């Protein structure tokens, strides 16, 4: 299980354009927000992605980048980015290796049915990929604002 203060797993995967990317290469000057979400184009995931989109400039101002990860393929990510005008990369984890490494692939209950899936989670990492904060079982409303508040506290602003 991942813990605050420990190094987050680095990974290499493909983004929405099918380009190989490494987490370490996507990190901003001060860090990165890595968020895991269940599926492109679904209501909650769309709301969350658009909230990151709308606050992306604020996060960049603090020196942080954002990357979203789901098991959707690059083609699905491209459609999602185009439709919602997202301004950050989405990473494809079709094999589930990244989800497993971050501990977000778990049993969950949706509409009374049990099954395995991505539990909506985010990780605030510093520039050396050390975990500053873990957000588990995220509620979409107010989540990005909570991350920004935590970044401000970390930076003493």
Backbone as CSV, one residue per row, in Angstrom:
resi,resn,N_x,N_y,N_z,CA_x,CA_y,CA_z,C_x,C_y,C_z
1,UNK,0.837,-1.187,0.000,0.000,0.000,0.000,0.882,1.251,0.000
2,UNK,0.489,2.232,-0.763,1.253,3.477,-0.847,1.008,4.324,0.400
3,UNK,2.042,5.071,0.795,1.950,5.910,1.987,2.526,7.295,1.713
4,UNK,1.985,8.271,2.432,2.527,9.630,2.365,3.987,9.578,2.808
5,UNK,4.836,10.299,2.080,6.257,10.341,2.380,7.084,9.328,1.603
6,UNK,6.420,8.312,1.062,7.117,7.302,0.249,7.098,7.728,-1.211
7,UNK,7.984,7.128,-1.989,8.045,7.423,-3.420,6.900,6.689,-4.136
8,UNK,6.230,7.398,-5.027,5.153,6.802,-5.823,5.758,5.981,-6.956
9,UNK,5.070,4.960,-7.402,5.594,4.172,-8.521,5.686,5.014,-9.800
10,UNK,6.861,5.026,-10.407,6.998,5.653,-11.712,6.424,4.655,-12.708
11,UNK,6.048,5.096,-13.860,5.519,4.176,-14.858,5.771,4.727,-16.250
12,UNK,5.722,3.839,-17.215,5.749,4.202,-18.623,4.495,3.618,-19.242
13,UNK,3.759,4.442,-19.948,2.545,3.984,-20.627,2.339,4.875,-21.847
14,UNK,1.141,4.848,-22.414,0.859,5.695,-23.577,-0.227,6.703,-23.232
15,UNK,-0.080,7.879,-23.837,-1.086,8.924,-23.640,-2.158,8.815,-24.729
16,UNK,-2.995,9.826,-24.799,-4.106,9.850,-25.749,-3.637,9.809,-27.203
17,UNK,-2.401,10.210,-27.466,-1.862,10.210,-28.834,-1.104,8.931,-29.163
18,UNK,-1.087,7.987,-28.210,-0.337,6.752,-28.414,1.154,6.921,-28.183
19,UNK,1.564,8.079,-27.649,2.981,8.352,-27.384,3.362,7.761,-26.033
20,UNK,4.559,7.149,-25.991,5.057,6.636,-24.710,5.431,7.796,-23.814
21,UNK,4.948,7.734,-22.589,5.258,8.778,-21.614,5.622,8.133,-20.281
22,UNK,6.498,8.829,-19.535,6.877,8.407,-18.185,6.319,9.425,-17.215
23,UNK,5.883,8.953,-16.068,5.363,9.869,-15.054,6.399,10.940,-14.712
24,UNK,7.637,10.534,-14.536,8.702,11.487,-14.162,8.838,12.613,-15.184
25,UNK,8.549,12.325,-16.455,8.663,13.340,-17.510,7.462,14.275,-17.550
26,UNK,6.357,13.889,-16.935,5.140,14.698,-16.949,5.049,15.648,-15.755
27,UNK,5.923,15.452,-14.787,5.866,16.206,-13.538,6.230,17.668,-13.755
28,UNK,5.462,18.539,-13.121,5.739,19.972,-13.188,6.919,20.345,-12.301
29,UNK,7.220,21.633,-12.252,8.368,22.128,-11.472,8.291,21.684,-10.004
30,UNK,7.085,21.747,-9.431,6.922,21.391,-8.013,6.249,20.043,-7.788
31,UNK,5.652,19.481,-8.838,5.000,18.192,-8.666,3.914,17.918,-9.687
32,UNK,3.070,16.944,-9.351,2.012,16.520,-10.257,0.845,15.950,-9.462
33,UNK,-0.338,16.143,-10.002,-1.538,15.494,-9.480,-1.840,14.335,-10.428
34,UNK,-1.825,13.119,-9.888,-2.165,11.931,-10.664,-3.538,11.498,-10.183
35,UNK,-4.516,11.533,-11.095,-5.848,11.115,-10.665,-6.322,9.937,-11.493
36,UNK,-6.940,8.993,-10.808,-7.476,7.780,-11.422,-8.992,7.893,-11.452
37,UNK,-9.562,7.540,-12.581,-11.012,7.634,-12.727,-11.524,6.403,-13.477
38,UNK,-12.782,6.027,-13.248,-13.293,4.785,-13.819,-13.423,4.731,-15.344
39,UNK,-13.981,5.785,-15.969,-14.262,5.636,-17.393,-14.484,6.978,-18.092
40,UNK,-13.946,7.107,-19.302,-14.181,8.294,-20.130,-15.676,8.465,-20.406
41,UNK,-16.097,9.708,-20.521,-17.435,10.099,-20.961,-18.570,9.813,-19.976
42,UNK,-18.271,9.301,-18.789,-19.334,9.075,-17.817,-19.556,10.364,-17.021
43,UNK,-20.754,10.550,-16.445,-21.059,11.836,-15.801,-20.062,12.277,-14.733
44,UNK,-19.770,11.423,-13.754,-18.851,11.811,-12.680,-17.446,12.071,-13.192
45,UNK,-16.997,11.230,-14.115,-15.634,11.382,-14.659,-15.528,12.638,-15.513
46,UNK,-16.596,12.971,-16.214,-16.609,14.186,-17.020,-16.566,15.414,-16.112
47,UNK,-17.368,15.409,-15.055,-17.374,16.528,-14.107,-15.989,16.721,-13.498
48,UNK,-15.354,15.617,-13.091,-14.025,15.701,-12.480,-12.991,16.224,-13.477
49,UNK,-13.000,15.680,-14.689,-12.040,16.109,-15.714,-12.211,17.592,-16.032
50,UNK,-13.456,18.038,-16.144,-13.703,19.448,-16.461,-13.282,20.365,-15.312
51,UNK,-13.397,19.882,-14.080,-12.941,20.673,-12.933,-11.418,20.815,-12.970
52,UNK,-10.710,19.726,-13.313,-9.253,19.829,-13.483,-8.926,20.764,-14.648
53,UNK,-9.670,20.645,-15.745,-9.455,21.524,-16.907,-9.609,22.985,-16.507
54,UNK,-10.696,23.296,-15.799,-10.996,24.676,-15.443,-10.014,25.260,-14.426
55,UNK,-9.334,24.393,-13.679,-8.372,24.844,-12.668,-6.923,24.551,-13.047
56,UNK,-6.715,24.099,-14.279,-5.381,23.713,-14.727,-4.394,24.883,-14.633
57,UNK,-4.818,26.067,-15.038,-3.929,27.243,-14.995,-3.522,27.554,-13.553
58,UNK,-4.435,27.403,-12.614,-4.106,27.637,-11.197,-3.072,26.622,-10.720
59,UNK,-3.268,25.346,-11.079,-2.326,24.305,-10.674,-0.950,24.562,-11.292
60,UNK,-0.930,24.967,-12.568,0.339,25.273,-13.247,1.041,26.437,-12.564
61,UNK,0.263,27.426,-12.113,0.821,28.586,-11.425,1.576,28.155,-10.159
62,UNK,1.096,27.100,-9.527,1.765,26.548,-8.339,2.882,25.573,-8.707
63,UNK,3.094,25.342,-10.012,4.169,24.464,-10.466,3.780,23.000,-10.558
64,UNK,2.481,22.723,-10.628,1.993,21.342,-10.696,1.360,21.047,-12.048
65,UNK,1.583,19.837,-12.528,0.922,19.338,-13.723,-0.191,18.391,-13.268
66,UNK,-1.034,17.982,-14.201,-2.127,17.046,-13.933,-2.087,15.956,-14.984
67,UNK,-2.364,14.726,-14.566,-2.522,13.630,-15.510,-3.641,12.729,-14.992
68,UNK,-4.528,12.336,-15.907,-5.613,11.421,-15.563,-5.309,10.034,-16.093
69,UNK,-5.708,9.010,-15.349,-5.435,7.628,-15.753,-6.699,6.792,-15.607
70,UNK,-6.996,6.035,-16.662,-8.064,5.034,-16.608,-7.648,3.872,-17.497
71,UNK,-8.487,2.837,-17.535,-8.175,1.672,-18.359,-8.667,1.850,-19.801
72,UNK,-9.224,3.011,-20.116,-9.677,3.279,-21.488,-8.491,3.335,-22.440
73,UNK,-8.739,3.040,-23.694,-7.668,3.055,-24.699,-7.404,4.487,-25.180
74,UNK,-6.263,4.696,-25.859,-5.913,6.048,-26.320,-6.983,6.688,-27.208
75,UNK,-7.630,5.898,-28.042,-8.669,6.444,-28.942,-9.832,7.024,-28.122
76,UNK,-10.235,6.305,-27.077,-11.299,6.790,-26.199,-10.855,8.077,-25.493
77,UNK,-9.603,8.099,-25.030,-9.070,9.303,-24.373,-9.083,10.495,-25.326
78,UNK,-8.698,10.270,-26.582,-8.679,11.354,-27.571,-10.076,11.942,-27.744
79,UNK,-11.083,11.090,-27.870,-12.466,11.565,-28.015,-12.902,12.365,-26.788
80,UNK,-12.542,11.855,-25.611,-12.897,12.519,-24.358,-12.241,13.902,-24.277
81,UNK,-10.965,13.967,-24.609,-10.234,15.236,-24.588,-10.847,16.231,-25.570
82,UNK,-11.129,15.764,-26.786,-11.706,16.659,-27.804,-13.089,17.147,-27.394
83,UNK,-13.935,16.231,-26.927,-15.309,16.604,-26.570,-15.343,17.581,-25.398
84,UNK,-14.473,17.365,-24.390,-14.480,18.206,-23.186,-13.416,19.302,-23.193
85,UNK,-12.655,19.393,-24.294,-11.596,20.398,-24.433,-10.631,20.359,-23.248
86,UNK,-10.193,19.138,-22.912,-9.266,18.973,-21.796,-7.879,19.473,-22.187
87,UNK,-7.148,20.007,-21.231,-5.854,20.637,-21.486,-4.708,19.916,-20.762
88,UNK,-4.873,18.619,-20.541,-3.841,17.804,-19.895,-3.920,16.394,-20.471
89,UNK,-2.865,15.631,-20.249,-2.778,14.271,-20.785,-3.648,13.285,-20.016
90,UNK,-4.159,12.315,-20.759,-4.825,11.159,-20.176,-3.982,9.941,-20.539
91,UNK,-3.717,9.114,-19.562,-2.861,7.942,-19.741,-3.733,6.694,-19.808
92,UNK,-3.392,5.841,-20.738,-4.110,4.583,-20.909,-3.415,3.477,-20.115
93,UNK,-4.187,2.809,-19.280,-3.673,1.687,-18.489,-4.523,0.449,-18.772
94,UNK,-4.549,0.053,-20.037,-5.393,-1.073,-20.442,-5.038,-2.360,-19.712
95,UNK,-3.772,-2.553,-19.385,-3.341,-3.770,-18.682,-3.696,-3.729,-17.198
96,UNK,-3.911,-2.537,-16.659,-4.223,-2.387,-15.248,-3.010,-2.368,-14.333
97,UNK,-1.814,-2.421,-14.905,-0.591,-2.460,-14.083,-0.422,-1.210,-13.219
98,UNK,-0.722,-0.042,-13.786,-0.562,1.201,-13.025,-1.609,1.242,-11.912
99,UNK,-2.834,0.877,-12.242,-3.904,0.855,-11.231,-3.542,-0.081,-10.085
100,UNK,-2.987,-1.226,-10.413,-2.559,-2.185,-9.380,-1.438,-1.585,-8.529
101,UNK,-0.450,-0.967,-9.184,0.692,-0.395,-8.464,0.260,0.701,-7.485
102,UNK,-0.784,1.440,-7.849,-1.276,2.522,-6.991,-2.390,2.074,-6.045
103,UNK,-2.795,0.811,-6.157,-3.807,0.266,-5.254,-5.207,0.788,-5.467
104,UNK,-5.520,1.221,-6.698,-6.850,1.770,-6.960,-7.776,0.770,-7.654
105,UNK,-7.262,-0.383,-8.066,-8.081,-1.432,-8.675,-8.568,-2.323,-7.539
106,UNK,-9.821,-2.119,-7.156,-10.355,-2.814,-5.988,-11.809,-3.213,-6.217
107,UNK,-12.291,-4.040,-5.295,-13.709,-4.383,-5.345,-14.507,-3.162,-4.935
108,UNK,-15.587,-2.933,-5.651,-16.461,-1.826,-5.296,-17.903,-2.225,-5.584
109,UNK,-18.815,-1.465,-5.053,-20.239,-1.727,-5.238,-20.824,-0.565,-6.021
110,UNK,-21.506,-0.888,-7.116,-22.146,0.146,-7.927,-23.573,-0.308,-8.212
111,UNK,-24.537,0.479,-7.753,-25.953,0.167,-7.932,-26.268,-1.246,-7.426
112,UNK,-25.719,-1.567,-6.267,-25.998,-2.847,-5.641,-25.216,-4.035,-6.168
113,UNK,-24.387,-3.806,-7.172,-23.611,-4.908,-7.750,-22.155,-4.781,-7.342
114,UNK,-21.572,-5.909,-6.966,-20.152,-5.951,-6.611,-19.330,-6.307,-7.835
115,UNK,-18.164,-5.673,-7.928,-17.265,-5.984,-9.029,-15.949,-5.241,-8.850
116,UNK,-14.974,-5.624,-9.634,-13.677,-4.948,-9.587,-13.725,-3.715,-10.489
117,UNK,-13.060,-2.685,-10.049,-13.016,-1.467,-10.843,-12.060,-0.461,-10.235
118,UNK,-11.891,0.650,-10.929,-11.038,1.727,-10.427,-11.818,2.520,-9.389
119,UNK,-11.254,2.608,-8.209,-11.816,3.463,-7.162,-11.247,4.854,-7.394
120,UNK,-12.134,5.812,-7.597,-11.716,7.184,-7.900,-10.765,7.680,-6.810
121,UNK,-9.522,7.949,-7.197,-8.477,8.324,-6.245,-7.517,9.304,-6.897
122,UNK,-6.872,10.117,-6.071,-5.858,11.052,-6.565,-4.644,11.013,-5.655
123,UNK,-3.511,11.369,-6.250,-2.249,11.399,-5.520,-1.554,12.715,-5.825
124,UNK,-1.186,13.436,-4.788,-0.430,14.676,-4.927,1.032,14.317,-4.694
125,UNK,1.846,14.471,-5.734,3.256,14.090,-5.680,4.135,15.326,-5.828
126,UNK,5.287,15.317,-5.158,6.234,16.406,-5.372,7.076,16.096,-6.612
127,UNK,8.015,16.962,-6.924,8.792,16.813,-8.170,9.693,15.581,-8.172
128,UNK,9.956,15.009,-7.006,10.764,13.784,-6.948,9.875,12.537,-6.846
129,UNK,8.577,12.726,-7.080,7.552,11.673,-7.053,7.286,11.140,-5.643
130,UNK,7.629,11.925,-4.643,7.306,11.543,-3.267,5.838,11.926,-3.015
131,UNK,5.103,11.037,-2.367,3.674,11.263,-2.112,3.503,12.281,-0.989
132,UNK,2.802,13.362,-1.314,2.511,14.397,-0.324,1.117,14.185,0.284
133,UNK,0.183,13.655,-0.527,-1.191,13.448,-0.045,-1.857,12.381,-0.909
134,UNK,-2.666,11.544,-0.256,-3.457,10.528,-0.950,-4.924,10.852,-0.722
135,UNK,-5.682,10.887,-1.804,-7.115,11.130,-1.742,-7.786,9.830,-2.200
136,UNK,-8.410,9.126,-1.284,-9.001,7.827,-1.580,-10.522,7.936,-1.639
137,UNK,-11.132,7.184,-2.543,-12.597,7.184,-2.703,-13.120,8.615,-2.811
138,UNK,-12.603,9.328,-3.779,-12.861,10.755,-3.984,-14.328,11.034,-4.329
139,UNK,-14.844,12.078,-3.701,-16.130,12.660,-4.102,-15.771,13.801,-5.048
140,UNK,-16.382,13.819,-6.220,-15.993,14.746,-7.284,-16.157,16.212,-6.865
141,UNK,-17.298,16.533,-6.296,-17.585,17.933,-5.962,-16.594,18.454,-4.921
142,UNK,-15.871,19.499,-5.266,-14.931,20.140,-4.357,-13.551,19.496,-4.298
143,UNK,-13.341,18.412,-5.045,-12.077,17.690,-4.960,-10.879,18.527,-5.436
144,UNK,-11.001,19.161,-6.586,-9.882,19.936,-7.123,-9.571,21.116,-6.201
145,UNK,-10.600,21.718,-5.656,-10.405,22.838,-4.725,-9.648,22.363,-3.480
146,UNK,-9.960,21.153,-3.008,-9.257,20.573,-1.855,-7.772,20.373,-2.183
147,UNK,-7.478,19.905,-3.382,-6.089,19.706,-3.798,-5.350,21.044,-3.831
148,UNK,-5.983,22.056,-4.400,-5.362,23.384,-4.474,-5.084,23.931,-3.073
149,UNK,-6.036,23.735,-2.158,-5.855,24.179,-0.774,-4.652,23.461,-0.147
150,UNK,-4.540,22.149,-0.407,-3.416,21.395,0.139,-2.080,21.855,-0.456
151,UNK,-2.064,22.174,-1.732,-0.846,22.689,-2.361,-0.450,24.032,-1.733
152,UNK,-1.443,24.880,-1.507,-1.164,26.174,-0.877,-0.574,25.985,0.522
153,UNK,-1.095,25.026,1.276,-0.543,24.745,2.610,0.888,24.238,2.525
154,UNK,1.138,23.332,1.572,2.492,22.787,1.378,3.462,23.904,1.035
155,UNK,3.020,24.820,0.194,3.886,25.908,-0.241,3.876,27.105,0.702
156,UNK,3.064,27.028,1.751,3.004,28.111,2.736,2.391,29.378,2.208
157,UNK,1.387,29.246,1.334,0.743,30.439,0.753,-0.669,30.590,1.253
